[in-house]
mmCIF file with all atom_site columns, C-alpha atoms in Angstrom:
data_model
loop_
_atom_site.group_PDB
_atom_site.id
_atom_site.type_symbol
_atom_site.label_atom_id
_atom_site.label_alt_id
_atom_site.label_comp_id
_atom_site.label_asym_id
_atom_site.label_entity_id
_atom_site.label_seq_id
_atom_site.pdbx_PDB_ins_code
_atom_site.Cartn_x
_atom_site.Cartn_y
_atom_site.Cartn_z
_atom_site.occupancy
_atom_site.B_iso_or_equiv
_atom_site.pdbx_formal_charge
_atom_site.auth_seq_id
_atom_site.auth_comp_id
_atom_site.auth_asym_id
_atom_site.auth_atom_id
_atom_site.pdbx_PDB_model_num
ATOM 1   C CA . UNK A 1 1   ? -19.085 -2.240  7.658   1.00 0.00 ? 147 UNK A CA 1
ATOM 2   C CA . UNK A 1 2   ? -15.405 -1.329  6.695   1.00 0.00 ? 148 UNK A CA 1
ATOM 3   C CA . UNK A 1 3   ? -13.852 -2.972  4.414   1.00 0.00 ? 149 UNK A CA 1
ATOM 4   C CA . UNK A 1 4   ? -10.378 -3.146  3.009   1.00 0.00 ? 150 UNK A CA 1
ATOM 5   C CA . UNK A 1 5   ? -9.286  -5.132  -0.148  1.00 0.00 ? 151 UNK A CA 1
ATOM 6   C CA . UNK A 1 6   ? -6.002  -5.282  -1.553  1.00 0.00 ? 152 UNK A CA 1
ATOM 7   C CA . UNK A 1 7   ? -5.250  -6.991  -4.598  1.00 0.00 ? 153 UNK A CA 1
ATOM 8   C CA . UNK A 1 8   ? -2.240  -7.318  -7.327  1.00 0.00 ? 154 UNK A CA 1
ATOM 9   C CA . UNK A 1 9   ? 0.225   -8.960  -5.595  1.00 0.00 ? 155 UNK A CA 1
ATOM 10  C CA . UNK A 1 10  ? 2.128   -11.914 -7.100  1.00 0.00 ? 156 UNK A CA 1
ATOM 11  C CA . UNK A 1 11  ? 5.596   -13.377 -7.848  1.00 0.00 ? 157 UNK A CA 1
ATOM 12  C CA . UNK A 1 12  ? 8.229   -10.838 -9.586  1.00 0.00 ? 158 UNK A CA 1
ATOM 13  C CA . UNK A 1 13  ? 11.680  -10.671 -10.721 1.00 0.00 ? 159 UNK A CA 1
ATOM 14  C CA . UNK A 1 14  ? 13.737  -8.299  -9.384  1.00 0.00 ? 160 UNK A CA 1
ATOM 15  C CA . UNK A 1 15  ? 13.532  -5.055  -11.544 1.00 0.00 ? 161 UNK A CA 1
ATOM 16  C CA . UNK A 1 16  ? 10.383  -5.429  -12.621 1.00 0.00 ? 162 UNK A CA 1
ATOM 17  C CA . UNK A 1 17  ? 7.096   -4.033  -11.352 1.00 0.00 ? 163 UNK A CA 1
ATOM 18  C CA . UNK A 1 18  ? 3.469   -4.714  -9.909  1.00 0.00 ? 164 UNK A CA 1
ATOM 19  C CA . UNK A 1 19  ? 0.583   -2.269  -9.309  1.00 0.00 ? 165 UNK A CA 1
ATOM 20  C CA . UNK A 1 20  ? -1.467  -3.055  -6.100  1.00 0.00 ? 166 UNK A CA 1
ATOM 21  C CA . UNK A 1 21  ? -5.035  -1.635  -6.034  1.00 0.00 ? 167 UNK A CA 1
ATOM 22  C CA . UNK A 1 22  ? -6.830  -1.109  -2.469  1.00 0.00 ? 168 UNK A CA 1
ATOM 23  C CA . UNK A 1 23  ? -10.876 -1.024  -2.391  1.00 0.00 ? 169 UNK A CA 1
ATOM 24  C CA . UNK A 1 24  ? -12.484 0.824   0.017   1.00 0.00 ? 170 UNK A CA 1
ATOM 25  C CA . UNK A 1 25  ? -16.026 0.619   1.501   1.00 0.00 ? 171 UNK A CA 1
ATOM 26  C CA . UNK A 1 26  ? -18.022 1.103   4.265   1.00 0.00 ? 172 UNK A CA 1
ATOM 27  C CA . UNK A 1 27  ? -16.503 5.085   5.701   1.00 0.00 ? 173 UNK A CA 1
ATOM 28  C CA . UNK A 1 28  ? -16.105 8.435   4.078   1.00 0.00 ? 174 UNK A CA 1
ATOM 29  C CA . UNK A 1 29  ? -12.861 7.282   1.716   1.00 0.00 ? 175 UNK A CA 1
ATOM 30  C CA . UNK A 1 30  ? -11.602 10.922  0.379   1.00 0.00 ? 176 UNK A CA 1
ATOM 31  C CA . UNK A 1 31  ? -11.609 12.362  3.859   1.00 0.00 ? 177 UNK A CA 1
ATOM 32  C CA . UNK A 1 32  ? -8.871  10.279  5.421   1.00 0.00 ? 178 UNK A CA 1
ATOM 33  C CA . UNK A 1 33  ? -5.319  10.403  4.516   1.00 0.00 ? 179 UNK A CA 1
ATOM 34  C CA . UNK A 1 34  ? -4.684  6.797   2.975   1.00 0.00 ? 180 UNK A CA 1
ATOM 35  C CA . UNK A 1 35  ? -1.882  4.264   3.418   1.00 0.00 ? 181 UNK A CA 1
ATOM 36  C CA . UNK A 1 36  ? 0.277   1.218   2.339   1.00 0.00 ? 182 UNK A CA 1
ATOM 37  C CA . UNK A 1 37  ? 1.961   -0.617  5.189   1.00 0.00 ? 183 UNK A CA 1
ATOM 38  C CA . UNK A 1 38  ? 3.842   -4.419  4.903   1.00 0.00 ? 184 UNK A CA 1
ATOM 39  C CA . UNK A 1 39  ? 4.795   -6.914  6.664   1.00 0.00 ? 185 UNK A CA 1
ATOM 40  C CA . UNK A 1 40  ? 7.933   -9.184  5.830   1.00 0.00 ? 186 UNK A CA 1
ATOM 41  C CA . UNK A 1 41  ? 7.837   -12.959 7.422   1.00 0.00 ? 187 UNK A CA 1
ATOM 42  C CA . UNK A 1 42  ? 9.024   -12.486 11.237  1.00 0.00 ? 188 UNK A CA 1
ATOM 43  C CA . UNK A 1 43  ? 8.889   -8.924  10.794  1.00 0.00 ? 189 UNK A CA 1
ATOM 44  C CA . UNK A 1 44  ? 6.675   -6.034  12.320  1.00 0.00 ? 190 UNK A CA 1
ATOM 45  C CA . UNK A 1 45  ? 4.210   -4.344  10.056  1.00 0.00 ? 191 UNK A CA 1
ATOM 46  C CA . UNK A 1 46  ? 6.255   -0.972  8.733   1.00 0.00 ? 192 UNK A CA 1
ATOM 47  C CA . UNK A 1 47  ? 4.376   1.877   6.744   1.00 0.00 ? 193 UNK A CA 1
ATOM 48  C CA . UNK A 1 48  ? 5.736   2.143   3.320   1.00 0.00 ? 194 UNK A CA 1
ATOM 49  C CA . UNK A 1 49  ? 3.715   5.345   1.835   1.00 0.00 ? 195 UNK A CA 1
ATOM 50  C CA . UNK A 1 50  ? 1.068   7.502   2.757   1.00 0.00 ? 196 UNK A CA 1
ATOM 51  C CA . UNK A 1 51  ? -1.102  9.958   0.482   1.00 0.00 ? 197 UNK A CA 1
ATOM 52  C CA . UNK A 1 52  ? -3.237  13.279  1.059   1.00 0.00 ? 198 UNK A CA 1
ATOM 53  C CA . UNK A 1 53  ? -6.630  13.316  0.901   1.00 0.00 ? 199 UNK A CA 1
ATOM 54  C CA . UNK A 1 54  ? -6.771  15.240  -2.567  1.00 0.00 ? 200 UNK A CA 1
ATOM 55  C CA . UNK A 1 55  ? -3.438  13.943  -3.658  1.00 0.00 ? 201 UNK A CA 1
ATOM 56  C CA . UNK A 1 56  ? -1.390  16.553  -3.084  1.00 0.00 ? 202 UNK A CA 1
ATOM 57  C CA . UNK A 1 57  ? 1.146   15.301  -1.238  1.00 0.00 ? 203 UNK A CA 1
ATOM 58  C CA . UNK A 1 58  ? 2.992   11.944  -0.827  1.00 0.00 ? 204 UNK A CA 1
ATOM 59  C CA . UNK A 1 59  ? 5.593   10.243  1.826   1.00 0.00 ? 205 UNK A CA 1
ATOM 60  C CA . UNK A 1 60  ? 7.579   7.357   1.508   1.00 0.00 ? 206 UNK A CA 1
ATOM 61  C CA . UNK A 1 61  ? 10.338  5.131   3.160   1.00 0.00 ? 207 UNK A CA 1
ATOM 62  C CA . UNK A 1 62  ? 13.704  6.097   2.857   1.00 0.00 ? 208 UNK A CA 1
ATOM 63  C CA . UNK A 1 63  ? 13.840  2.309   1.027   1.00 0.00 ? 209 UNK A CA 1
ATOM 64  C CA . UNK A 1 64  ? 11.253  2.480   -1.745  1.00 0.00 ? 210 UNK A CA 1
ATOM 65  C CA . UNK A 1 65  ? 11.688  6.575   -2.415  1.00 0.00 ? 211 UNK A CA 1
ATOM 66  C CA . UNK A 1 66  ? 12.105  6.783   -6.356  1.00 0.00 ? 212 UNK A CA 1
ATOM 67  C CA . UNK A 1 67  ? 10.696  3.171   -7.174  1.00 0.00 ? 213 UNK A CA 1
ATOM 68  C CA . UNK A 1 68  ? 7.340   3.355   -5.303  1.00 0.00 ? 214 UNK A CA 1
ATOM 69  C CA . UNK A 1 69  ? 4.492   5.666   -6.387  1.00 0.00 ? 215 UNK A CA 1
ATOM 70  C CA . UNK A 1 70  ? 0.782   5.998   -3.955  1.00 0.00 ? 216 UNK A CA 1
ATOM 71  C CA . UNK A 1 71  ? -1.906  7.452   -5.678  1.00 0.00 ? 217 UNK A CA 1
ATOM 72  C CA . UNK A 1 72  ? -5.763  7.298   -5.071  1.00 0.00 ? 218 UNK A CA 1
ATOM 73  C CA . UNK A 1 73  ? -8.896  7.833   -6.792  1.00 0.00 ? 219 UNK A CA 1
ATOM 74  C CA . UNK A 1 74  ? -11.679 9.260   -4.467  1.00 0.00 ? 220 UNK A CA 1
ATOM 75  C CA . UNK A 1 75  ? -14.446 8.828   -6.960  1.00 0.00 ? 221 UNK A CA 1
ATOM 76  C CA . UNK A 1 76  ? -13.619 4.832   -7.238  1.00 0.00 ? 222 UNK A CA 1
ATOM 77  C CA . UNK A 1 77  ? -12.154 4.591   -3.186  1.00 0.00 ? 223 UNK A CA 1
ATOM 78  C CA . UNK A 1 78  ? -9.326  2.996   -4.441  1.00 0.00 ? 224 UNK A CA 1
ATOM 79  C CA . UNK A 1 79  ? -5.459  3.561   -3.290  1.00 0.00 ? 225 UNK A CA 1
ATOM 80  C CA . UNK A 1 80  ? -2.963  2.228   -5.696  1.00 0.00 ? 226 UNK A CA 1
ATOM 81  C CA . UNK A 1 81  ? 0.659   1.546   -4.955  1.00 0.00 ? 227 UNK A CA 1
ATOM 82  C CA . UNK A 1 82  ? 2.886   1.309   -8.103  1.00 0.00 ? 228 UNK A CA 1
ATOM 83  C CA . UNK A 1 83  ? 6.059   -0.401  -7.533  1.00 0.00 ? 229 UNK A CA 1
ATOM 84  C CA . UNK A 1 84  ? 8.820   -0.585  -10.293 1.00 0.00 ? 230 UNK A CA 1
ATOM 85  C CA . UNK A 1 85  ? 12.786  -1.811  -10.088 1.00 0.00 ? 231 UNK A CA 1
ATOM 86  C CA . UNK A 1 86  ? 11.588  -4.497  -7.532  1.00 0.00 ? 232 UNK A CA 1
ATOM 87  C CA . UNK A 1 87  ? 13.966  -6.213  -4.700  1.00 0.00 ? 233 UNK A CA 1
ATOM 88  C CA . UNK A 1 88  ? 14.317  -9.335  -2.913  1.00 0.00 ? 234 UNK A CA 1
ATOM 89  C CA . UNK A 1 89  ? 13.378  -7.164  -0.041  1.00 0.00 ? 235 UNK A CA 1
ATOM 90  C CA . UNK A 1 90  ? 10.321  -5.608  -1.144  1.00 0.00 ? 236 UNK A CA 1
ATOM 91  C CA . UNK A 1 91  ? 8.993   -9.537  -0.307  1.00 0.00 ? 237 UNK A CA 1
ATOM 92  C CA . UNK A 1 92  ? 6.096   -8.615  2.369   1.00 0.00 ? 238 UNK A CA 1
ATOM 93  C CA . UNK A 1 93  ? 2.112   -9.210  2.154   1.00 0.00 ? 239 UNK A CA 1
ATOM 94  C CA . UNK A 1 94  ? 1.259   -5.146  1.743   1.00 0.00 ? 240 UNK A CA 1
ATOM 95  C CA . UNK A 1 95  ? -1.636  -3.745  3.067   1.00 0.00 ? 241 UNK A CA 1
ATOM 96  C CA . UNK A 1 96  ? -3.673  -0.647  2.985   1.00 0.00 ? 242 UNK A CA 1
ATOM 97  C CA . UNK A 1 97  ? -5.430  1.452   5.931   1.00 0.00 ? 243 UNK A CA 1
ATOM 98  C CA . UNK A 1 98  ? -6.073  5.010   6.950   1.00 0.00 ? 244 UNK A CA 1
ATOM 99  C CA . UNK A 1 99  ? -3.165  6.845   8.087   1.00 0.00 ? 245 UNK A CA 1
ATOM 100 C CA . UNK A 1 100 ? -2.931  6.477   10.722  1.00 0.00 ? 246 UNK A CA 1
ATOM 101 C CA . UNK A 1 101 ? -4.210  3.478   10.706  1.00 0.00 ? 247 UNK A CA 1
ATOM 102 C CA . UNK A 1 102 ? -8.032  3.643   11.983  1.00 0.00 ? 248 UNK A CA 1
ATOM 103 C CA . UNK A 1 103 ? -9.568  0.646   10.353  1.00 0.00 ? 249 UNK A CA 1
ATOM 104 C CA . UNK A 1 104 ? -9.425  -3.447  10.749  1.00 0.00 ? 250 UNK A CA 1
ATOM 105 C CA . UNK A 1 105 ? -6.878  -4.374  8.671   1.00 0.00 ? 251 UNK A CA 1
ATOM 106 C CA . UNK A 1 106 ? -8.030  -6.209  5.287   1.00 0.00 ? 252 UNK A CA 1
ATOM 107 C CA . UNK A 1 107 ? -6.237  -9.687  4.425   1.00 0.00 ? 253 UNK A CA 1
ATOM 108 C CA . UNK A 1 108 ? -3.475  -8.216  2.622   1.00 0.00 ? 254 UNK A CA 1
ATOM 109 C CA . UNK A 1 109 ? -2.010  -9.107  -0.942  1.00 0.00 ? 255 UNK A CA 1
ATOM 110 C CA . UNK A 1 110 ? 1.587   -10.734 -1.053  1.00 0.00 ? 256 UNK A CA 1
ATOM 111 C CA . UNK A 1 111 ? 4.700   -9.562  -3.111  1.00 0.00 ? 257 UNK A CA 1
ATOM 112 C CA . UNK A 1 112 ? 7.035   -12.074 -3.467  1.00 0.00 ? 258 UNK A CA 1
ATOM 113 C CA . UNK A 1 113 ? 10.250  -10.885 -5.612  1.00 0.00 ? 259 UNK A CA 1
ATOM 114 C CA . UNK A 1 114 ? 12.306  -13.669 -6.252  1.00 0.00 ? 260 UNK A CA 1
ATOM 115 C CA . UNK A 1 115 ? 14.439  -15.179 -9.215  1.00 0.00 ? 261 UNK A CA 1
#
């Protein structure tokens, strides 16, 4: 059974960071290219980053490139996202998934950055 948990999320001022962890289970984690999507209220669900299987390469959005790093550790199936110099905008419950995405999504962990 696949499962997907994110975690990490919280309330943040702008400018400062969170790290959100993604646990993997139930398929072959380091042979699928892994993921962080969001989803802002009345919004669509938008990929933010994706990473290779070994780590060697990494894509991001145009509007988290330079504050957002994806990384992953294979021998835990965990995806991380690292995300410093917050904004308002970055407000979304973010998710994780294959990319593309192949699995039910998990419930999702919210960032809310807010004075």
């Amino acid at each position: 059974q696949v499962q997907l948990v994110e975690s990490g999320g919280g309330l943040a001022q702008p400018g400062r960071s969170l790290r959100l962890s993604c646990a993997a289970s139930g398929f072959s984690f380091s042979t699928y290219v892994m993921s962080w999507y969001r989803q802002a209220p009345g919004k669509e669900r938008d990929l933010v980053a994706f990473i290779s299987r070994t780590s060697g390469t990494a894509s991001y959005t145009n509007s988290v490139k330079g504050r957002f790093t994806i990384s992953r550790d294979n021998a835990k199936n965990t995806v991380y996202l690292q995300m410093n110099s917050l904004k308002p905008e970055d407000t979304a419950v973010y998710y994780c998934n294959t990319y593309p995405h192949l699995m039910d999504w998990g419930q999702g962990t919210q960032v809310t950055v807010s004075t």
